[in-house]
Amino acid sequence: MAVFYNEGIKQFVLSTEKTSYIFYVSKTGYIVNLHYGKKLSEKGDYRHLWYSDPVFAPQHEGDVNSKYSLNEMPSEYPAYGSGDYHEAAFGVEFSDGCRLVDTVYESYEILKGTIEPENLPGLSGGDNTLVLTLVDKTTNLKIKLYYCIFEKEDIIARYTIVENTTNEPVIITRALSLNLDLPTSQYDMISFYGYHLEECQLERVRLHHGVQSTGSRRGASGHSHNPAMILASPETDERQGEAYGMALCYSGNFIARAEVDGYGRTRAQIGIHPDDFKWTLSPGESFTTPEAVMTYTDKGLNALSHNFHNVIRNKLGHTKRRDMHRPIVVNNWEATYFDFNEEKILEIIRSCNGLGIDTFVLDDGWFGSEKECRNNDDTSLGDWLVAEQKLPRGLTPLIEECEKQGMQFGLWLEPEMISETSELYRNHPDWAIKKAGRPFCRGRNQLILDITREDVYNYLEERLISLLSENRISYIKWDMNRNMSDAYSSSLPPEKQPEIFHRYILQFYRLLRSITEKFPDLIIEGCAGGGGRFDMGNLYFCPQIWTSDDSEAIERLRIQYGTSMIYPPLSMTAHISACPNHQTNRTTPFETRAAVAMSASFGYELNPLNLPENDREKIASQVKSYRENADLLEKGDFYRLESPFDKPYSAWMFVSEDLKKARVTFVQQLYRPRLRAVVKLQGLDEKARYEVTNEAGEKIGTFGGDELMFAGMSFEPKSDFEAIVYNLKKVRR
Ligand code: GLA
């Protein structure tokens, strides 16, 4: 049993294979966190583990002269207004304007299995759930804290349900998903910042006193910061040391923050950003927060990532899609941009003959209306009818040609958007998110559809269903190329305007759920100008996401490295594109582009016919190599070995679960004369011997697992951007 309750001392111990999460209910009914970290016996009494000596810290009635003050107490779900001056996780406004709330323990329940938060994405298939009910005794407002335990993965997923069991409407002013109070501040905060073309860059800084945070107020999780945070001991590296990780299963506005108080205690939180958020609950209604996923390890950052990778691969989203091999895709965006016609696309499809590619994806530019055709990013979003000017015979000839070549057909869509130059906008100017009569912003010349309106939602759902029912489409690239501004919905009453961001995301998920349920074999690749919505919420529906619009291999080293801290390689789409690269103008060897792209969900972003002859000839063998290694690359354990942020090169490896196979990739950034890099491998069987071959199948040698891990493997690149890939096969113990 993952939850152990000691009635006598009112102490709860939540156990995973290697961690414990412990709290107890104080005499005054407050829930005091005692330990989150390495596993402790569930039999112990840990109440001595917190200490406080409240001075200038308000105490409650009944607590005066005792040591209880909410300001001094490691809390489970601190509420605003009752004497805790740190950042609150929860706040409300009652109808008399009172903002005070004081939640105490009422009851608990232990459930078998785990429950996803209602109408929101979440993990499934866990072991047990503990539900704690708290109550604000003055008003009878109830809060339920959910702890979903995944023992094997060392994961606890948390969310909160607020139930308005009072007789008046209540306005929730903040409701974060996770609060974690830690007794010290000896941590570095690792977060992921970036921008369009440069997502998920790693930043690691020492915690300082006060609040440090990342977040988004963009209506999407965004390129700027990823909704995740790691607190790692200063000495923690990839191979050893303590680290806490938290990631939000949500695609909208978020905050991830750590507050270090004057005593050096840390409060870590993640959830919906409290700015731009209010939610009115009528009596009888409830509000569910997104799920936050947390983990702990004392074995370093690779181990922390494994916990996230395993749970994302095995417990997030629909089994069918997440467990299948990922199709190898050719996408025409960088091959043609908007400039194509039927003949050009047919030519690309035909050029895939015999290469072993699974799916051709037709990107932006295929749609329009009678009046206009999407020849640039100015028009047609929302119309979703095939543009006759470009494709006079519709999609059918393309689909048929794909099938003739043994491939399936995929299509780019940006469902949530509307262009002002479109039939849809001409008919429904009020369907866009903006306030009539006020100036408003465009982003990439487009507006966002107000899917919080039922009529807009219904139109969009119907349009997508028709498109997918009328055509044999196996794959969608679901894009989103701007963030929200002018956040106003013509359908919401004044008091519900601050709900628009979250309502939008709920409808986005509702749409994805509806489409994925109706078309269970459809694969949706997420995208938002690359990785502008790379989060667990989106991954629940879209098992892979276009990681960045920067397709260049050397830039991708850092982007994919940072992304891999939380998300498994197979959740990232990475394509080989043409050179000189369209984003950086850099030219890298075809093999290097393959080595980087094949370390994720693999494909091509080019017209094979435009490649130099000797590169084109390599495609079939690359496809073969990916397929042969698909189990290893998609299901194996991924280890970061050398960081492109720290070194002139980068290295990583995959190891199969049975330790029989591994694949090591080394990529030089700029060449350094006489450089010989010695890289210590990880995750192998130290008692076994491994035969090492290169991508051409030539034998390099046979080495002991111990030697490869403890002495290292040496790499001697000869030039800029060179990649060296080794395949390892266990030969004997
Ligand atoms: C976004 C995507 C690209 C491409 C374009 C099409 O930028 O990230 O991959 O699909 O839109 O307009």
XYZ file of C-alpha atoms and ligand atoms in Angstrom:
745
model
C 0.000 0.000 0.000
C 1.445 3.310 -1.069
C -0.270 5.239 1.746
C 0.269 4.409 5.394
C -1.804 6.250 7.984
C -0.883 6.138 11.651
C -4.134 7.045 13.361
C -2.528 7.539 16.786
C -0.300 10.374 15.660
C -2.321 11.345 12.583
C 0.691 10.879 10.369
C 0.512 9.992 6.676
C 3.417 8.328 4.874
C 3.156 8.203 1.088
C 5.694 5.774 -0.320
C 7.073 5.135 -3.757
C 9.829 2.656 -4.464
C 12.604 5.013 -3.397
C 10.918 8.071 -1.861
C 8.705 9.054 1.059
C 6.370 11.985 1.386
C 5.299 12.502 4.983
C 2.980 14.885 6.810
C 0.762 14.885 9.868
C -2.296 16.662 11.158
C -1.450 18.969 14.047
C -3.565 19.301 17.201
C -5.050 22.414 15.674
C -5.975 20.610 12.448
C -3.244 21.991 10.210
C -1.359 19.689 7.904
C 2.354 19.902 8.562
C 4.804 18.577 6.002
C 7.604 16.578 7.604
C 9.669 15.023 4.843
C 9.908 14.630 1.111
C 12.987 12.773 0.018
C 14.725 9.457 0.335
C 12.581 6.624 1.581
C 12.008 6.349 5.331
C 10.295 3.591 7.257
C 6.537 4.125 7.302
C 6.507 3.090 10.944
C 8.525 6.042 12.324
C 7.141 9.048 14.167
C 8.572 12.048 12.336
C 6.726 14.852 14.040
C 9.933 16.142 15.648
C 11.288 16.986 12.181
C 9.882 20.460 12.130
C 10.698 23.164 14.541
C 9.493 26.682 14.961
C 9.860 29.490 17.419
C 7.340 32.022 16.252
C 8.269 35.635 16.708
C 6.415 38.255 14.724
C 4.424 35.348 13.418
C 0.676 35.341 14.056
C -0.725 32.504 16.095
C -4.197 31.131 16.102
C -6.653 31.065 18.895
C -5.808 28.076 20.990
C -2.241 28.224 19.802
C -1.032 31.297 21.655
C 2.109 30.437 23.600
C 2.339 27.174 21.721
C 4.647 26.818 18.768
C 2.019 26.774 16.073
C 1.993 29.576 13.622
C 1.067 29.068 10.007
C 3.952 31.341 9.068
C 6.391 28.918 10.688
C 4.800 25.702 9.610
C 5.729 23.658 6.540
C 2.268 23.618 4.981
C 0.626 21.345 2.479
C -1.653 23.910 0.893
C -1.175 27.364 2.435
C -4.152 29.683 2.116
C -4.121 33.459 2.096
C -5.109 35.433 5.144
C -4.406 33.347 8.211
C -0.991 34.479 9.247
C 1.295 32.840 6.709
C 3.228 35.627 5.035
C 4.842 33.420 2.401
C 3.343 33.007 -1.043
C -0.079 31.408 -0.666
C -1.158 28.488 -2.810
C -4.832 29.315 -2.390
C -6.908 32.457 -2.094
C -10.607 33.361 -2.298
C -12.982 36.274 -2.051
C -16.308 35.659 -0.362
C -19.407 37.594 -1.373
C -19.025 40.014 1.565
C -15.576 40.962 0.287
C -13.803 38.945 2.947
C -10.609 37.330 1.638
C -9.744 35.365 4.758
C -9.734 31.615 4.639
C -8.408 29.162 7.136
C -8.417 25.546 6.033
C -8.111 22.690 8.470
C -8.161 18.942 8.086
C -11.540 17.262 8.011
C -11.092 13.735 6.688
C -9.099 11.454 4.416
C -9.795 8.724 1.928
C -7.437 6.240 0.300
C -8.476 5.102 -3.160
C -7.198 2.211 -5.199
C -5.583 3.388 -8.403
C -5.395 6.991 -9.522
C -7.894 9.431 -10.993
C -7.168 12.001 -13.684
C -8.396 15.512 -12.877
C -11.804 16.096 -14.453
C -11.706 17.650 -17.942
C -7.971 18.065 -17.701
C -5.098 15.857 -18.798
C -3.320 13.839 -16.139
C -1.423 10.655 -15.451
C -3.334 7.402 -15.204
C -2.674 3.871 -14.044
C -1.021 4.708 -10.724
C -1.189 2.682 -7.532
C -3.129 4.651 -4.937
C -4.623 8.041 -4.322
C -4.848 9.829 -1.027
C -7.563 12.455 -0.859
C -7.437 14.894 2.032
C -10.462 17.056 2.674
C -9.861 20.440 4.266
C -12.537 22.842 5.383
C -12.794 26.536 6.155
C -14.964 26.140 9.225
C -16.431 29.643 9.147
C -17.898 29.293 5.657
C -17.818 25.512 5.112
C -15.788 25.934 1.898
C -14.092 22.624 1.119
C -10.773 21.859 -0.493
C -9.728 18.378 -1.556
C -6.068 17.634 -2.025
C -5.317 14.704 -4.347
C -2.047 12.775 -4.138
C -1.805 10.167 -6.917
C 1.038 7.782 -6.281
C 3.081 6.014 -8.964
C 5.320 3.739 -6.933
C 7.605 2.312 -9.583
C 8.229 5.671 -11.226
C 8.802 7.522 -7.904
C 6.182 10.049 -8.928
C 3.442 11.765 -6.954
C 0.919 13.704 -9.024
C -1.063 16.347 -7.202
C -4.085 18.477 -7.831
C -6.776 20.240 -5.860
C -10.534 20.406 -6.086
C -12.276 23.380 -4.513
C -15.920 22.690 -3.705
C -18.246 25.552 -3.003
C -20.247 23.996 -0.220
C -21.221 27.457 1.069
C -24.488 29.244 0.314
C -22.902 32.132 -1.610
C -20.790 32.505 -4.729
C -17.075 32.348 -4.029
C -14.343 33.832 -6.211
C -11.149 31.807 -6.314
C -8.275 34.253 -6.726
C -5.552 31.638 -6.831
C -5.422 27.861 -6.748
C -2.014 26.401 -7.411
C -1.518 22.714 -8.018
C 1.397 21.969 -5.771
C 3.022 23.452 -2.719
C 6.158 21.940 -1.269
C 7.804 23.387 1.821
C 11.394 22.289 2.308
C 13.418 22.906 5.462
C 16.515 24.352 3.722
C 17.470 26.447 0.730
C 20.669 24.670 -0.275
C 19.449 24.240 -3.824
C 20.033 25.433 -7.330
C 16.947 26.246 -9.322
C 17.069 24.719 -12.786
C 14.607 26.207 -15.230
C 14.136 26.328 -18.964
C 13.994 29.622 -20.786
C 14.072 30.524 -24.450
C 12.301 32.069 -27.381
C 11.027 31.071 -30.802
C 13.908 29.100 -32.452
C 15.744 28.689 -29.129
C 13.511 26.794 -26.718
C 14.318 25.021 -23.455
C 17.713 26.524 -22.706
C 18.989 25.370 -19.332
C 19.522 27.852 -16.575
C 20.925 26.844 -13.205
C 21.230 29.412 -10.435
C 21.583 29.256 -6.670
C 18.414 30.016 -4.777
C 18.545 33.373 -3.085
C 16.402 34.852 -0.351
C 13.068 36.069 -1.654
C 10.959 34.839 -4.521
C 12.341 33.556 -7.804
C 9.996 32.397 -10.479
C 9.343 31.571 -14.094
C 5.959 31.600 -15.747
C 3.697 32.521 -18.582
C 0.849 34.979 -19.003
C 0.606 34.284 -22.738
C -2.393 31.972 -22.806
C 0.001 29.146 -23.682
C 2.859 27.630 -21.736
C 5.044 29.508 -24.229
C 8.557 29.592 -25.656
C 9.870 31.840 -22.876
C 9.675 29.436 -19.978
C 8.749 25.788 -19.755
C 6.227 24.791 -17.045
C 8.689 22.825 -14.976
C 11.323 23.435 -12.334
C 14.060 21.431 -10.661
C 15.602 22.148 -7.278
C 18.953 20.397 -7.101
C 21.631 20.389 -4.433
C 24.618 22.457 -5.580
C 26.797 19.356 -5.942
C 24.176 17.438 -7.950
C 25.141 16.581 -11.507
C 23.867 14.142 -14.083
C 25.267 11.159 -12.199
C 24.686 11.827 -8.531
C 23.050 14.058 -5.971
C 19.682 15.142 -4.736
C 17.063 16.805 -6.877
C 13.364 17.595 -6.742
C 11.476 18.021 -10.001
C 8.035 19.402 -10.682
C 6.208 19.787 -13.962
C 2.732 21.035 -14.680
C 0.424 19.013 -16.861
C -1.084 22.151 -18.387
C -0.711 24.206 -21.569
C -1.765 27.669 -20.382
C -0.607 30.415 -18.041
C 1.548 29.063 -15.248
C 3.883 30.013 -12.480
C 6.742 27.942 -11.071
C 8.420 29.569 -8.139
C 10.623 29.121 -5.111
C 10.481 31.419 -2.139
C 13.306 31.381 0.366
C 12.389 33.038 3.638
C 14.613 34.771 6.148
C 15.316 31.526 7.983
C 16.462 29.859 4.772
C 13.431 27.656 4.297
C 12.113 27.083 0.784
C 8.568 27.045 -0.491
C 8.266 25.622 -4.015
C 5.054 25.976 -5.977
C 3.688 25.325 -9.421
C 0.250 25.923 -10.908
C -1.931 28.293 -12.884
C -0.472 31.802 -12.774
C -2.492 33.779 -10.219
C -2.236 36.953 -12.329
C -5.001 37.142 -14.912
C -6.964 34.505 -13.065
C -10.145 34.528 -11.061
C -12.836 31.902 -11.058
C -16.353 32.355 -9.717
C -17.900 29.286 -8.146
C -21.623 29.268 -7.516
C -22.891 27.199 -4.582
C -22.608 23.525 -5.470
C -19.934 24.064 -8.130
C -16.357 22.895 -7.972
C -13.064 23.868 -9.545
C -10.255 21.451 -10.360
C -6.668 22.620 -10.742
C -4.347 21.126 -13.345
C -2.199 18.239 -12.197
C 1.372 18.838 -11.067
C 3.805 15.962 -11.264
C 6.618 15.794 -8.751
C 9.532 13.507 -8.149
C 12.639 13.219 -6.030
C 15.900 11.379 -6.439
C 19.278 11.290 -4.748
C 20.902 9.792 -7.851
C 21.395 12.845 -10.041
C 19.654 14.568 -12.908
C 19.622 11.615 -15.301
C 17.749 9.609 -12.680
C 15.347 12.515 -12.156
C 14.722 12.672 -15.902
C 14.150 8.903 -16.020
C 11.323 9.280 -13.513
C 9.659 11.894 -15.713
C 10.419 10.031 -18.946
C 9.007 6.765 -17.646
C 5.822 8.294 -16.382
C 5.290 10.345 -19.552
C 5.971 7.336 -21.776
C 3.886 4.890 -19.796
C 1.216 6.787 -17.882
C 0.315 9.883 -19.880
C -2.314 9.886 -22.600
C -3.902 7.210 -24.705
C -2.176 3.848 -24.640
C -2.571 3.156 -28.331
C -0.770 6.235 -29.546
C 1.834 6.464 -26.853
C 2.886 2.828 -27.250
C 3.096 2.648 -31.028
C 6.266 3.157 -33.022
C 6.469 6.721 -34.238
C 6.076 7.149 -37.985
C 9.050 8.437 -39.946
C 7.760 11.581 -41.588
C 8.611 13.779 -44.557
C 7.224 17.289 -44.098
C 7.232 19.810 -46.951
C 7.434 23.082 -44.944
C 11.099 23.888 -45.415
C 10.977 22.300 -48.875
C 8.322 24.610 -50.308
C 6.971 26.995 -47.676
C 3.729 28.406 -49.187
C 4.931 27.987 -52.740
C 3.558 24.694 -54.038
C 0.955 23.152 -56.271
C -0.298 19.636 -56.793
C 2.543 18.705 -59.131
C 5.248 19.859 -56.728
C 3.739 17.942 -53.815
C 3.224 14.833 -55.925
C 6.867 15.062 -56.928
C 7.974 15.082 -53.277
C 5.693 12.184 -52.463
C 6.990 10.185 -55.433
C 10.552 10.956 -54.436
C 9.960 8.940 -51.260
C 9.607 5.818 -53.356
C 11.512 2.945 -51.797
C 12.924 5.013 -48.939
C 10.826 3.396 -46.230
C 9.221 6.653 -45.065
C 5.898 6.138 -43.262
C 4.032 9.414 -43.649
C 4.068 12.495 -45.842
C 2.824 15.628 -44.061
C 1.454 18.538 -46.062
C 2.254 21.676 -44.094
C 0.803 25.187 -44.157
C -0.614 26.693 -47.355
C -3.103 24.074 -48.596
C -6.347 25.819 -47.648
C -8.463 28.853 -48.364
C -11.895 29.724 -49.675
C -13.436 30.714 -52.981
C -12.039 34.219 -52.576
C -8.544 33.622 -51.319
C -5.787 31.103 -51.088
C -3.227 30.785 -48.321
C -0.133 31.993 -50.196
C 1.304 33.778 -47.176
C 0.540 34.088 -43.481
C -1.986 36.862 -44.035
C -5.038 34.846 -44.934
C -7.459 31.963 -44.649
C -6.961 30.567 -41.143
C -10.327 29.306 -40.011
C -11.651 28.364 -43.441
C -10.056 24.904 -43.626
C -11.266 24.166 -47.149
C -8.803 22.934 -49.742
C -7.535 25.867 -51.842
C -8.544 25.065 -55.397
C -6.008 27.495 -56.825
C -3.244 25.229 -55.550
C -4.877 21.850 -55.296
C -7.712 21.857 -57.853
C -8.443 18.161 -57.345
C -8.398 18.443 -53.564
C -6.370 16.259 -51.233
C -7.420 12.959 -52.797
C -4.713 12.709 -55.496
C -2.083 13.418 -52.834
C -3.513 10.840 -50.469
C -3.732 8.278 -53.257
C -0.157 8.923 -54.318
C 1.004 8.493 -50.731
C -0.801 5.191 -50.508
C 0.695 4.105 -53.813
C 4.114 4.763 -52.329
C 3.228 2.771 -49.199
C 2.866 5.893 -47.079
C 0.132 7.575 -45.110
C -0.968 11.167 -45.400
C -0.689 13.898 -42.780
C -1.912 17.483 -42.707
C -0.969 20.752 -40.994
C -3.724 22.623 -39.178
C -3.849 25.612 -36.903
C -7.377 25.066 -35.619
C -7.502 27.722 -32.912
C -6.754 30.633 -35.240
C -8.589 33.002 -37.562
C -7.254 35.378 -40.251
C -9.037 38.655 -40.780
C -8.856 37.907 -44.504
C -11.042 34.835 -44.410
C -14.597 33.822 -45.097
C -14.959 32.945 -41.437
C -13.938 36.396 -40.216
C -16.081 38.167 -42.773
C -19.073 36.227 -41.454
C -18.145 36.263 -37.764
C -15.846 39.134 -36.779
C -17.005 38.654 -33.188
C -15.595 35.111 -33.085
C -12.070 36.337 -32.434
C -10.687 37.031 -28.978
C -10.750 40.844 -28.667
C -13.069 43.565 -27.431
C -15.231 45.149 -30.111
C -14.602 48.875 -30.322
C -11.099 48.695 -28.871
C -7.850 48.471 -30.829
C -6.404 44.959 -30.756
C -3.142 43.165 -31.553
C -2.365 40.692 -34.263
C 0.337 38.073 -34.000
C 1.730 36.675 -37.254
C -1.150 38.634 -38.840
C -3.757 36.516 -37.115
C -6.245 36.432 -34.259
C -7.303 33.665 -31.929
C -10.729 32.080 -32.172
C -12.768 32.462 -29.031
C -13.362 28.785 -28.438
C -14.792 29.580 -25.001
C -17.968 30.369 -27.009
C -20.052 27.279 -27.677
C -20.976 28.366 -31.214
C -17.309 28.839 -32.125
C -16.311 25.584 -30.475
C -19.068 23.706 -32.298
C -18.101 25.176 -35.670
C -14.490 24.199 -35.186
C -15.187 20.714 -33.913
C -17.559 20.048 -36.798
C -15.066 21.413 -39.375
C -12.256 19.227 -38.060
C -14.443 16.148 -37.880
C -15.623 16.677 -41.482
C -12.097 17.186 -42.735
C -10.875 14.051 -41.001
C -13.897 11.975 -42.001
C -13.784 13.009 -45.657
C -10.074 12.329 -46.125
C -7.799 9.481 -45.146
C -5.579 11.469 -42.793
C -3.443 9.537 -40.334
C -1.451 12.424 -38.843
C -2.098 16.045 -37.972
C 0.433 18.687 -37.118
C -1.606 20.919 -34.768
C 0.050 24.309 -34.737
C -0.518 27.533 -32.780
C 1.428 30.500 -34.044
C 0.615 33.321 -31.708
C -0.019 33.962 -28.037
C -3.106 35.520 -26.573
C -3.594 39.236 -26.117
C -6.761 41.349 -25.771
C -8.121 38.594 -23.563
C -11.808 39.362 -23.701
C -14.687 37.102 -24.628
C -17.924 38.536 -25.961
C -19.820 35.638 -24.424
C -18.684 35.903 -20.817
C -20.379 38.098 -18.221
C -18.172 40.754 -16.550
C -17.357 38.687 -13.469
C -16.230 35.760 -15.621
C -13.862 37.708 -17.900
C -10.852 36.760 -15.713
C -11.708 33.108 -16.442
C -10.997 33.409 -20.149
C -7.434 32.021 -20.123
C -8.326 28.859 -18.255
C -11.648 28.435 -20.064
C -9.741 28.626 -23.343
C -7.413 25.813 -22.296
C -10.323 23.683 -21.069
C -11.972 24.037 -24.471
C -8.676 23.331 -26.234
C -8.444 20.056 -24.295
C -12.117 19.298 -24.919
C -11.512 19.661 -28.645
C -8.416 17.488 -28.579
C -10.244 14.895 -26.517
C -13.167 14.850 -28.893
C -10.943 14.498 -31.970
C -8.678 11.852 -30.470
C -11.670 9.831 -29.258
C -13.396 9.972 -32.628
C -10.213 9.129 -34.517
C -8.335 6.756 -32.234
C -5.661 5.950 -34.825
C -4.877 9.550 -35.626
C -1.500 10.822 -34.437
C -1.411 14.475 -33.524
C 1.936 16.215 -33.485
C 1.769 19.275 -31.262
C 3.412 22.495 -32.362
C 3.346 26.180 -31.491
C 5.902 27.812 -33.756
C 8.057 24.866 -32.621
C 8.167 24.334 -28.860
C 5.842 27.133 -27.748
C 3.484 24.698 -26.078
C 5.782 21.863 -25.078
C 4.207 20.599 -21.874
C 2.698 17.489 -20.355
C -0.831 18.771 -20.967
C -0.259 18.904 -24.698
C 1.678 15.625 -24.638
C -1.349 13.878 -23.162
C -3.092 14.314 -26.517
C -0.149 14.791 -28.863
C 2.448 12.109 -28.144
C 5.101 14.166 -29.888
C 5.718 17.875 -30.362
C 7.759 19.739 -33.000
C 10.522 20.784 -30.628
C 11.625 23.948 -32.389
C 11.334 25.779 -35.684
C 15.096 25.733 -35.554
C 15.798 22.461 -37.341
C 19.566 22.959 -37.427
C 21.501 20.139 -35.785
C 23.948 22.180 -33.704
C 21.226 24.470 -32.339
C 19.102 21.398 -31.687
C 21.846 19.996 -29.424
C 20.998 22.544 -26.756
C 17.271 22.609 -27.425
C 16.875 18.836 -27.238
C 19.276 18.555 -24.314
C 17.276 21.067 -22.264
C 13.958 19.542 -23.278
C 15.176 16.078 -22.246
C 15.486 17.161 -18.619
C 11.750 16.577 -18.253
C 10.455 15.131 -21.536
C 11.534 11.841 -23.144
C 13.283 11.963 -26.532
C 10.383 10.304 -28.333
C 8.126 13.202 -27.333
C 10.307 15.557 -29.407
C 9.972 15.651 -33.165
C 13.285 16.266 -34.916
C 13.755 16.349 -38.681
C 16.729 16.405 -40.980
C 16.539 19.615 -42.999
C 18.478 20.962 -45.956
C 21.737 22.918 -45.841
C 22.673 25.719 -45.672
C 20.150 25.608 -42.887
C 17.256 28.031 -43.269
C 17.423 29.314 -39.702
C 21.170 29.597 -39.111
C 22.664 29.485 -42.612
C 25.012 26.835 -41.226
C 26.124 23.792 -43.166
C 26.546 20.575 -41.233
C 27.218 17.042 -42.476
C 24.168 15.003 -43.417
C 25.307 12.340 -40.926
C 25.323 14.867 -38.101
C 21.823 16.025 -38.941
C 20.771 12.360 -38.904
C 22.511 11.623 -35.607
C 20.677 14.469 -33.888
C 17.279 13.899 -35.497
C 17.442 10.156 -34.893
C 17.741 10.782 -31.174
C 14.100 11.893 -31.169
C 10.939 11.153 -33.190
C 12.569 11.156 -36.556
C 11.797 12.522 -40.003
C 12.758 14.832 -42.842
C 11.891 18.462 -43.490
C 13.062 18.738 -47.094
C 12.511 17.748 -50.679
C 14.629 14.636 -51.205
C 14.994 15.591 -54.877
C 16.812 18.783 -53.963
C 19.454 16.977 -51.933
C 22.901 16.312 -53.341
C 22.920 12.833 -54.910
C 25.196 11.255 -52.284
C 23.024 12.555 -49.413
C 19.840 11.328 -51.049
C 21.345 7.882 -51.299
C 21.776 7.792 -47.535
C 18.118 8.274 -46.677
C 17.123 4.630 -47.099
C 19.908 3.434 -44.810
C 19.084 6.119 -42.218
C 15.470 5.003 -42.230
C 16.597 1.405 -41.876
C 18.895 2.293 -38.994
C 16.138 4.211 -37.169
C 13.755 1.324 -37.610
C 16.283 -1.233 -36.385
C 16.935 0.891 -33.340
C 13.357 2.078 -32.808
C 12.801 0.022 -29.638
C 16.007 1.323 -28.132
C 15.423 4.948 -29.158
C 11.784 5.072 -28.184
C 11.760 2.883 -25.079
C 15.353 2.771 -23.853
C 16.724 4.827 -20.969
C 18.195 8.106 -22.159
C 21.375 9.400 -20.505
C 22.833 12.852 -20.991
C 26.622 12.446 -20.922
C 28.173 15.773 -21.929
C 26.370 19.081 -21.990
C 26.499 21.322 -25.078
C 26.021 24.232 -22.683
C 29.362 23.464 -20.996
C 31.532 21.760 -23.593
C 32.519 22.254 -27.235
C 30.784 18.946 -27.852
C 27.755 17.056 -26.631
C 27.142 13.378 -25.997
C 24.235 11.226 -24.952
C 23.201 7.597 -25.072
C 20.257 5.223 -25.024
C 20.368 1.905 -23.154
C 17.799 -0.868 -23.605
C 15.909 -2.029 -20.547
C 17.721 -5.387 -20.536
C 21.095 -3.583 -20.937
C 21.838 -5.644 -24.035
C 21.900 -2.771 -26.505
C 23.024 0.814 -26.361
C 23.654 3.643 -28.769
C 26.041 6.490 -28.065
C 26.017 9.756 -30.006
C 28.807 12.306 -29.836
C 28.554 15.619 -31.703
C 31.352 18.127 -31.958
C 30.310 21.774 -31.998
C 33.217 23.932 -33.225
C 36.331 21.834 -33.752
C 39.167 22.278 -31.261
C 42.640 21.234 -32.498
C 43.997 18.067 -30.910
C 40.843 17.541 -28.929
C 40.348 14.062 -27.626
C 37.204 13.798 -25.606
C 36.913 11.024 -23.058
C 33.290 10.391 -22.227
C 32.190 8.125 -19.407
C 29.158 6.121 -20.451
C 26.302 5.274 -18.141
C 23.689 2.654 -17.491
C 25.554 -0.385 -18.899
C 26.062 -3.746 -17.257
C 29.460 -3.251 -15.630
C 30.171 -6.969 -15.651
C 29.356 -7.443 -19.338
C 31.418 -6.910 -22.465
C 30.055 -4.851 -25.309
C 30.905 -5.046 -28.972
C 31.069 -1.550 -30.423
C 30.343 -0.830 -34.085
C 29.906 2.402 -36.002
C 26.888 3.372 -38.125
C 28.457 1.646 -41.142
C 28.521 -1.580 -39.133
C 32.321 -1.638 -38.851
C 33.645 -3.102 -35.650
C 35.503 -0.661 -33.405
C 36.317 -3.136 -30.643
C 34.994 -5.021 -27.654
C 35.119 -3.359 -24.255
C 33.988 -4.047 -20.738
C 30.909 -2.240 -19.458
C 33.034 -1.217 -16.457
C 35.745 0.185 -18.713
C 33.256 2.169 -20.806
C 31.587 3.620 -17.739
C 34.477 4.120 -15.322
C 37.394 4.853 -17.698
C 35.366 6.129 -20.642
C 35.168 5.985 -24.384
C 37.317 8.313 -26.435
C 36.224 10.419 -29.383
C 38.556 12.187 -31.752
C 36.534 14.350 -34.103
C 38.399 15.863 -37.037
C 36.221 18.824 -37.946
C 33.430 21.181 -37.003
C 30.027 19.602 -36.480
C 31.214 16.022 -36.826
C 29.015 13.314 -35.328
C 30.225 9.942 -34.157
C 27.615 7.283 -33.463
C 28.415 3.935 -31.883
C 26.098 0.996 -31.463
C 26.838 -1.300 -28.535
C 25.818 -4.919 -28.277
C 26.331 -7.017 -25.188
C 28.375 -10.049 -26.146
C 28.847 -11.836 -22.844
C 29.037 -11.326 -19.145
C 5.009 27.179 -37.542
C 5.572 25.795 -37.420
C 6.345 25.452 -38.672
C 5.440 25.532 -39.859
C 4.838 26.917 -39.930
C 3.795 27.004 -41.008
O 6.007 28.136 -37.522
O 6.353 25.667 -36.286
O 6.891 24.154 -38.564
O 4.450 24.556 -39.757
O 4.229 27.288 -38.713
O 3.251 28.251 -41.103
